[in-house]
């Protein structure tokens, strides 16, 4: 007991002496930064296994990152890691700062260019496998850490991707905050959609005629329609599927949503005047709308903005107030 009192007394004296000598106390902000740095340092080394079963180990937070797909880029910038991004794909258009980064190509990417950027992490994507697998192996053979992000089928998998990228980059706290913000936004939209009394049927057109493609079951666009208390007329199809125009007419959607207006002029007008569609309810009521394809099609932090755009298109009487 005597030793405990001696220890307590010594500790107290040290504290008093430090204060008396004018030892500057850390401000709350400094304390927070220190805690954050310590947390990041303690997170490493981190070992991750990607969708191809390839395992990488990062000994410290990456200082130079190459992103090979727009959704990963948007997540990195959303995690405030834009200054660490040294290369992006030719398709990256958000945020504006992404345009200032070195371009590494598209599906056919420039392996030599990527290596010259000396990245300690390359974020690839499952959708790029096939054409890109040989190039990714060249990067691995060159000693580059390549992590292939899984294609997200729903919001939960989008959240998982964000958390994983947060773990890889030392931004786990920011990733958790990003996910929680999205969950809160989705919940608020879903609650509002629950007040809808007359449920509408929807056809979402992601590619125009003559090759009309849509989002079926096990896509996050199908999940978005369900979250909005609406019915996807292609919900019995699996994945991203080509749809026969006659079948669209037979299923008679109340609303048609296109997602390619940013790249195709007069997208909604093309649907409204499409031959053979005159009997469709969406055409008769002129309920054909275009939404931002990047916000609704990229599995990144703007997905909830896309969800809200879709909500306003389907139920303007509820969401445009």
CSV table of N, CA and C in Angstrom, one decimal, residues 130-237:
chain,number,residue,atom,x,y,z
A,130,UNK,N,-10.1,-9.7,-67.2
A,130,UNK,CA,-10.3,-10.1,-68.6
A,130,UNK,C,-9.3,-9.4,-69.5
A,131,UNK,N,-9.7,-8.2,-70.0
A,131,UNK,CA,-8.8,-7.5,-70.8
A,131,UNK,C,-7.5,-7.0,-70.0
A,132,UNK,N,-7.7,-6.8,-68.7
A,132,UNK,CA,-6.6,-6.2,-68.0
A,132,UNK,C,-5.8,-7.1,-67.1
A,133,UNK,N,-6.2,-8.4,-67.0
A,133,UNK,CA,-5.5,-9.3,-66.1
A,133,UNK,C,-4.0,-9.4,-66.4
A,134,UNK,N,-3.6,-9.5,-67.7
A,134,UNK,CA,-2.2,-9.6,-68.0
A,134,UNK,C,-1.4,-8.4,-67.6
A,135,UNK,N,-2.0,-7.2,-67.8
A,135,UNK,CA,-1.3,-6.0,-67.4
A,135,UNK,C,-1.2,-5.9,-65.9
A,136,UNK,N,-2.2,-6.3,-65.1
A,136,UNK,CA,-2.1,-6.3,-63.7
A,136,UNK,C,-1.0,-7.2,-63.2
A,137,UNK,N,-0.9,-8.4,-63.8
A,137,UNK,CA,0.2,-9.3,-63.4
A,137,UNK,C,1.6,-8.7,-63.7
A,138,UNK,N,1.7,-7.9,-64.8
A,138,UNK,CA,2.9,-7.2,-65.1
A,138,UNK,C,3.3,-6.2,-63.9
A,139,UNK,N,2.2,-5.5,-63.5
A,139,UNK,CA,2.4,-4.6,-62.3
A,139,UNK,C,2.9,-5.4,-61.1
A,140,UNK,N,2.2,-6.5,-60.8
A,140,UNK,CA,2.6,-7.3,-59.6
A,140,UNK,C,4.1,-7.8,-59.8
A,141,UNK,N,4.4,-8.2,-61.0
A,141,UNK,CA,5.8,-8.7,-61.2
A,141,UNK,C,6.8,-7.6,-61.0
A,142,UNK,N,6.4,-6.4,-61.2
A,142,UNK,CA,7.3,-5.2,-61.1
A,142,UNK,C,7.3,-4.8,-59.6
A,143,UNK,N,6.6,-5.5,-58.7
A,143,UNK,CA,6.7,-5.2,-57.3
A,143,UNK,C,5.7,-4.2,-56.8
A,144,UNK,N,4.7,-3.9,-57.7
A,144,UNK,CA,3.6,-2.9,-57.3
A,144,UNK,C,2.5,-3.7,-56.6
A,145,UNK,N,2.0,-3.1,-55.5
A,145,UNK,CA,0.9,-3.6,-54.8
A,145,UNK,C,-0.4,-3.3,-55.6
A,146,UNK,N,-1.0,-4.4,-56.1
A,146,UNK,CA,-2.3,-4.2,-56.8
A,146,UNK,C,-3.4,-4.8,-56.0
A,147,UNK,N,-4.4,-4.0,-55.8
A,147,UNK,CA,-5.6,-4.5,-55.1
A,147,UNK,C,-6.8,-4.4,-56.0
A,148,UNK,N,-7.5,-5.5,-56.3
A,148,UNK,CA,-8.6,-5.5,-57.3
A,148,UNK,C,-9.9,-5.4,-56.4
A,149,UNK,N,-10.6,-4.3,-56.6
A,149,UNK,CA,-11.9,-4.1,-55.8
A,149,UNK,C,-13.0,-4.9,-56.5
A,150,UNK,N,-13.8,-5.5,-55.6
A,150,UNK,CA,-14.9,-6.3,-56.0
A,150,UNK,C,-16.0,-5.5,-56.6
A,151,UNK,N,-16.7,-5.9,-57.7
A,151,UNK,CA,-17.9,-5.2,-58.2
A,151,UNK,C,-19.0,-5.3,-57.2
A,152,UNK,N,-19.5,-4.1,-56.8
A,152,UNK,CA,-20.5,-4.0,-55.8
A,152,UNK,C,-21.9,-4.3,-56.4
A,153,UNK,N,-22.7,-5.1,-55.8
A,153,UNK,CA,-24.0,-5.5,-56.3
A,153,UNK,C,-25.1,-4.7,-55.5
A,154,UNK,N,-24.8,-4.2,-54.4
A,154,UNK,CA,-25.8,-3.5,-53.6
A,154,UNK,C,-25.1,-2.5,-52.6
A,155,UNK,N,-25.8,-1.7,-51.9
A,155,UNK,CA,-25.3,-0.7,-51.1
A,155,UNK,C,-24.3,-1.3,-50.0
A,156,UNK,N,-24.7,-2.4,-49.4
A,156,UNK,CA,-23.8,-3.0,-48.4
A,156,UNK,C,-22.4,-3.3,-49.0
A,157,UNK,N,-22.4,-3.7,-50.2
A,157,UNK,CA,-21.1,-4.0,-50.8
A,157,UNK,C,-20.3,-2.7,-51.2
A,158,UNK,N,-21.1,-1.7,-51.5
A,158,UNK,CA,-20.4,-0.4,-51.7
A,158,UNK,C,-19.8,0.1,-50.4
A,159,UNK,N,-20.5,-0.1,-49.3
A,159,UNK,CA,-19.9,0.3,-48.0
A,159,UNK,C,-18.7,-0.6,-47.7
A,160,UNK,N,-18.8,-1.9,-48.0
A,160,UNK,CA,-17.6,-2.7,-47.7
A,160,UNK,C,-16.4,-2.2,-48.5
A,161,UNK,N,-16.6,-1.9,-49.7
A,161,UNK,CA,-15.5,-1.3,-50.6
A,161,UNK,C,-14.9,-0.1,-49.9
A,162,UNK,N,-15.7,0.8,-49.4
A,162,UNK,CA,-15.2,2.0,-48.8
A,162,UNK,C,-14.4,1.7,-47.6
A,163,UNK,N,-14.9,0.8,-46.7
A,163,UNK,CA,-14.1,0.4,-45.5
A,163,UNK,C,-12.8,-0.2,-45.9
A,164,UNK,N,-12.8,-1.1,-46.9
A,164,UNK,CA,-11.5,-1.7,-47.3
A,164,UNK,C,-10.5,-0.7,-47.8
A,165,UNK,N,-11.0,0.2,-48.7
A,165,UNK,CA,-10.1,1.3,-49.2
A,165,UNK,C,-9.6,2.1,-48.0
A,166,UNK,N,-10.5,2.4,-47.0
A,166,UNK,CA,-10.0,3.1,-45.8
A,166,UNK,C,-8.9,2.3,-45.1
A,167,UNK,N,-9.1,1.0,-45.0
A,167,UNK,CA,-8.1,0.2,-44.3
A,167,UNK,C,-6.7,0.2,-45.0
A,168,UNK,N,-6.8,0.2,-46.4
A,168,UNK,CA,-5.6,0.1,-47.2
A,168,UNK,C,-4.9,1.5,-47.1
A,169,UNK,N,-5.6,2.6,-47.0
A,169,UNK,CA,-5.0,3.9,-47.1
A,169,UNK,C,-4.8,4.6,-45.8
A,170,UNK,N,-5.2,3.9,-44.7
A,170,UNK,CA,-5.0,4.6,-43.4
A,170,UNK,C,-6.1,5.6,-43.1
A,171,UNK,N,-7.2,5.5,-43.8
A,171,UNK,CA,-8.3,6.5,-43.6
A,171,UNK,C,-9.5,5.7,-43.1
A,172,UNK,N,-9.4,4.9,-42.2
A,172,UNK,CA,-10.5,4.0,-41.8
A,172,UNK,C,-11.6,4.9,-41.1
A,173,UNK,N,-11.1,5.9,-40.3
A,173,UNK,CA,-12.1,6.7,-39.6
A,173,UNK,C,-13.0,7.5,-40.6
A,174,UNK,N,-12.3,8.0,-41.6
A,174,UNK,CA,-13.0,8.8,-42.6
A,174,UNK,C,-13.9,7.9,-43.4
A,175,UNK,N,-13.5,6.6,-43.7
A,175,UNK,CA,-14.3,5.7,-44.4
A,175,UNK,C,-15.6,5.3,-43.6
A,176,UNK,N,-15.4,5.1,-42.3
A,176,UNK,CA,-16.6,4.8,-41.5
A,176,UNK,C,-17.5,6.0,-41.4
A,177,UNK,N,-17.0,7.2,-41.4
A,177,UNK,CA,-17.9,8.4,-41.4
A,177,UNK,C,-18.6,8.5,-42.8
A,178,UNK,N,-17.9,8.2,-43.8
A,178,UNK,CA,-18.5,8.3,-45.2
A,178,UNK,C,-19.7,7.3,-45.3
A,179,UNK,N,-19.4,6.1,-44.8
A,179,UNK,CA,-20.5,5.0,-44.8
A,179,UNK,C,-21.7,5.4,-44.0
A,180,UNK,N,-21.4,5.9,-42.8
A,180,UNK,CA,-22.5,6.3,-41.9
A,180,UNK,C,-23.3,7.4,-42.5
A,181,UNK,N,-22.7,8.4,-43.1
A,181,UNK,CA,-23.4,9.5,-43.8
A,181,UNK,C,-24.3,8.9,-44.9
A,182,UNK,N,-23.8,8.0,-45.7
A,182,UNK,CA,-24.6,7.4,-46.7
A,182,UNK,C,-25.8,6.6,-46.1
A,183,UNK,N,-25.5,5.9,-45.1
A,183,UNK,CA,-26.6,5.1,-44.4
A,183,UNK,C,-27.7,6.0,-43.9
A,184,UNK,N,-27.3,7.2,-43.3
A,184,UNK,CA,-28.3,8.1,-42.8
A,184,UNK,C,-29.1,8.7,-44.0
A,185,UNK,N,-28.4,9.0,-45.1
A,185,UNK,CA,-29.1,9.6,-46.2
A,185,UNK,C,-30.1,8.6,-46.9
A,186,UNK,N,-29.6,7.4,-47.0
A,186,UNK,CA,-30.5,6.3,-47.5
A,186,UNK,C,-31.7,6.1,-46.6
A,187,UNK,N,-31.5,6.1,-45.3
A,187,UNK,CA,-32.6,5.9,-44.4
A,187,UNK,C,-33.6,7.0,-44.5
A,188,UNK,N,-33.1,8.2,-44.6
A,188,UNK,CA,-34.1,9.4,-44.7
A,188,UNK,C,-34.9,9.3,-46.0
A,189,UNK,N,-34.2,8.9,-47.1
A,189,UNK,CA,-35.0,8.8,-48.4
A,189,UNK,C,-36.0,7.7,-48.3
A,190,UNK,N,-35.5,6.6,-47.7
A,190,UNK,CA,-36.4,5.4,-47.6
A,190,UNK,C,-37.6,5.7,-46.8
A,191,UNK,N,-37.4,6.4,-45.7
A,191,UNK,CA,-38.6,6.8,-44.8
A,191,UNK,C,-39.6,7.6,-45.6
A,192,UNK,N,-39.1,8.6,-46.4
A,192,UNK,CA,-40.0,9.4,-47.2
A,192,UNK,C,-40.7,8.6,-48.2
A,193,UNK,N,-40.0,7.6,-48.8
A,193,UNK,CA,-40.6,6.8,-49.9
A,193,UNK,C,-41.7,5.9,-49.3
A,194,UNK,N,-41.6,5.6,-48.0
A,194,UNK,CA,-42.5,4.7,-47.3
A,194,UNK,C,-43.9,5.3,-47.3
A,195,UNK,N,-44.0,6.7,-47.5
A,195,UNK,CA,-45.3,7.4,-47.4
A,195,UNK,C,-46.0,7.3,-48.7
A,196,UNK,N,-45.4,6.7,-49.8
A,196,UNK,CA,-46.0,6.6,-51.1
A,196,UNK,C,-47.2,5.7,-51.0
A,197,UNK,N,-48.4,6.1,-51.5
A,197,UNK,CA,-49.5,5.2,-51.4
A,197,UNK,C,-49.7,4.4,-52.7
A,198,UNK,N,-49.5,5.0,-53.8
A,198,UNK,CA,-49.7,4.3,-55.1
A,198,UNK,C,-48.3,3.9,-55.7
A,199,UNK,N,-47.9,2.7,-55.5
A,199,UNK,CA,-46.6,2.2,-56.0
A,199,UNK,C,-46.5,2.2,-57.5
A,200,UNK,N,-45.4,2.7,-58.0
A,200,UNK,CA,-45.2,2.8,-59.5
A,200,UNK,C,-44.3,1.7,-60.0
A,201,UNK,N,-44.5,1.3,-61.3
A,201,UNK,CA,-43.6,0.4,-61.9
A,201,UNK,C,-42.6,1.2,-62.8
A,202,UNK,N,-41.4,0.7,-62.8
A,202,UNK,CA,-40.3,1.5,-63.4
A,202,UNK,C,-39.5,0.7,-64.3
A,203,UNK,N,-39.1,1.3,-65.5
A,203,UNK,CA,-38.1,0.6,-66.4
A,203,UNK,C,-36.9,1.6,-66.4
A,204,UNK,N,-35.7,1.0,-66.1
A,204,UNK,CA,-34.5,1.9,-66.1
A,204,UNK,C,-33.7,1.4,-67.3
A,205,UNK,N,-33.4,2.4,-68.2
A,205,UNK,CA,-32.7,2.1,-69.4
A,205,UNK,C,-31.3,2.7,-69.3
A,206,UNK,N,-30.3,1.8,-69.3
A,206,UNK,CA,-28.9,2.2,-69.1
A,206,UNK,C,-28.2,2.3,-70.5
A,207,UNK,N,-28.8,1.8,-71.5
A,207,UNK,CA,-28.3,1.8,-72.9
A,207,UNK,C,-29.4,1.9,-73.9
A,208,UNK,N,-29.3,2.9,-74.8
A,208,UNK,CA,-30.4,3.2,-75.7
A,208,UNK,C,-30.6,2.1,-76.8
A,209,UNK,N,-31.7,2.3,-77.6
A,209,UNK,CA,-31.9,1.4,-78.8
A,209,UNK,C,-30.8,1.7,-79.8
A,210,UNK,N,-30.4,0.7,-80.6
A,210,UNK,CA,-31.1,-0.6,-80.7
A,210,UNK,C,-30.7,-1.7,-79.7
A,211,UNK,N,-29.7,-1.4,-78.9
A,211,UNK,CA,-29.3,-2.4,-77.9
A,211,UNK,C,-29.7,-1.9,-76.5
A,212,UNK,N,-31.0,-2.1,-76.1
A,212,UNK,CA,-31.5,-1.6,-74.9
A,212,UNK,C,-31.1,-2.5,-73.7
A,213,UNK,N,-30.3,-1.9,-72.8
A,213,UNK,CA,-29.9,-2.7,-71.6
A,213,UNK,C,-30.5,-2.1,-70.4
A,214,UNK,N,-30.8,-3.0,-69.4
A,214,UNK,CA,-31.4,-2.5,-68.1
A,214,UNK,C,-30.7,-3.2,-66.9
A,215,UNK,N,-31.2,-2.8,-65.8
A,215,UNK,CA,-30.6,-3.3,-64.5
A,215,UNK,C,-31.6,-4.3,-63.9
A,216,UNK,N,-31.3,-5.5,-63.8
A,216,UNK,CA,-32.2,-6.5,-63.2
A,216,UNK,C,-31.8,-6.8,-61.7
A,217,UNK,N,-32.2,-8.0,-61.3
A,217,UNK,CA,-31.9,-8.4,-59.9
A,217,UNK,C,-30.4,-8.4,-59.7
A,218,UNK,N,-30.0,-8.2,-58.4
A,218,UNK,CA,-28.5,-8.2,-58.0
A,218,UNK,C,-27.8,-7.1,-58.7
A,219,UNK,N,-28.4,-6.0,-58.8
A,219,UNK,CA,-27.7,-4.7,-59.2
A,219,UNK,C,-28.1,-3.7,-58.2
A,220,UNK,N,-27.2,-2.7,-58.0
A,220,UNK,CA,-27.6,-1.7,-57.0
A,220,UNK,C,-28.7,-0.8,-57.5
A,221,UNK,N,-28.8,-0.7,-58.9
A,221,UNK,CA,-30.0,0.1,-59.4
A,221,UNK,C,-31.3,-0.6,-59.1
A,222,UNK,N,-31.3,-1.9,-59.1
A,222,UNK,CA,-32.6,-2.6,-58.8
A,222,UNK,C,-32.8,-2.3,-57.3
A,223,UNK,N,-31.8,-2.4,-56.5
A,223,UNK,CA,-32.0,-2.1,-55.0
A,223,UNK,C,-32.5,-0.7,-54.8
A,224,UNK,N,-32.0,0.3,-55.6
A,224,UNK,CA,-32.4,1.7,-55.5
A,224,UNK,C,-33.9,1.8,-55.7
A,225,UNK,N,-34.4,1.1,-56.8
A,225,UNK,CA,-35.8,1.2,-57.1
A,225,UNK,C,-36.6,0.6,-55.9
A,226,UNK,N,-36.1,-0.5,-55.4
A,226,UNK,CA,-36.8,-1.2,-54.2
A,226,UNK,C,-36.8,-0.2,-53.0
A,227,UNK,N,-35.7,0.4,-52.8
A,227,UNK,CA,-35.6,1.3,-51.6
A,227,UNK,C,-36.6,2.5,-51.8
A,228,UNK,N,-37.0,2.8,-53.0
A,228,UNK,CA,-37.9,3.9,-53.3
A,228,UNK,C,-39.3,3.5,-53.3
A,229,UNK,N,-39.6,2.2,-52.9
A,229,UNK,CA,-40.9,1.7,-52.8
A,229,UNK,C,-41.6,1.7,-54.2
A,230,UNK,N,-40.8,1.3,-55.2
A,230,UNK,CA,-41.3,1.2,-56.5
A,230,UNK,C,-41.0,-0.2,-57.0
A,231,UNK,N,-41.5,-0.6,-58.2
A,231,UNK,CA,-41.3,-1.9,-58.7
A,231,UNK,C,-40.5,-1.9,-60.0
A,232,UNK,N,-39.4,-2.6,-60.1
A,232,UNK,CA,-38.6,-2.7,-61.3
A,232,UNK,C,-39.2,-3.8,-62.2
A,233,UNK,N,-39.6,-3.3,-63.4
A,233,UNK,CA,-40.3,-4.3,-64.3
A,233,UNK,C,-39.3,-5.4,-64.8
A,234,UNK,N,-38.0,-5.1,-64.6
A,234,UNK,CA,-37.0,-6.1,-65.0
A,234,UNK,C,-36.4,-6.8,-63.8
A,235,UNK,N,-37.1,-6.7,-62.7
A,235,UNK,CA,-36.6,-7.3,-61.5
A,235,UNK,C,-36.5,-8.8,-61.5
A,236,UNK,N,-37.2,-9.4,-62.4
A,236,UNK,CA,-37.1,-10.9,-62.5
A,236,UNK,C,-35.9,-11.3,-63.4
A,237,UNK,N,-35.2,-10.4,-64.0
A,237,UNK,CA,-34.0,-10.7,-64.8
A,237,UNK,C,-32.8,-10.7,-63.9
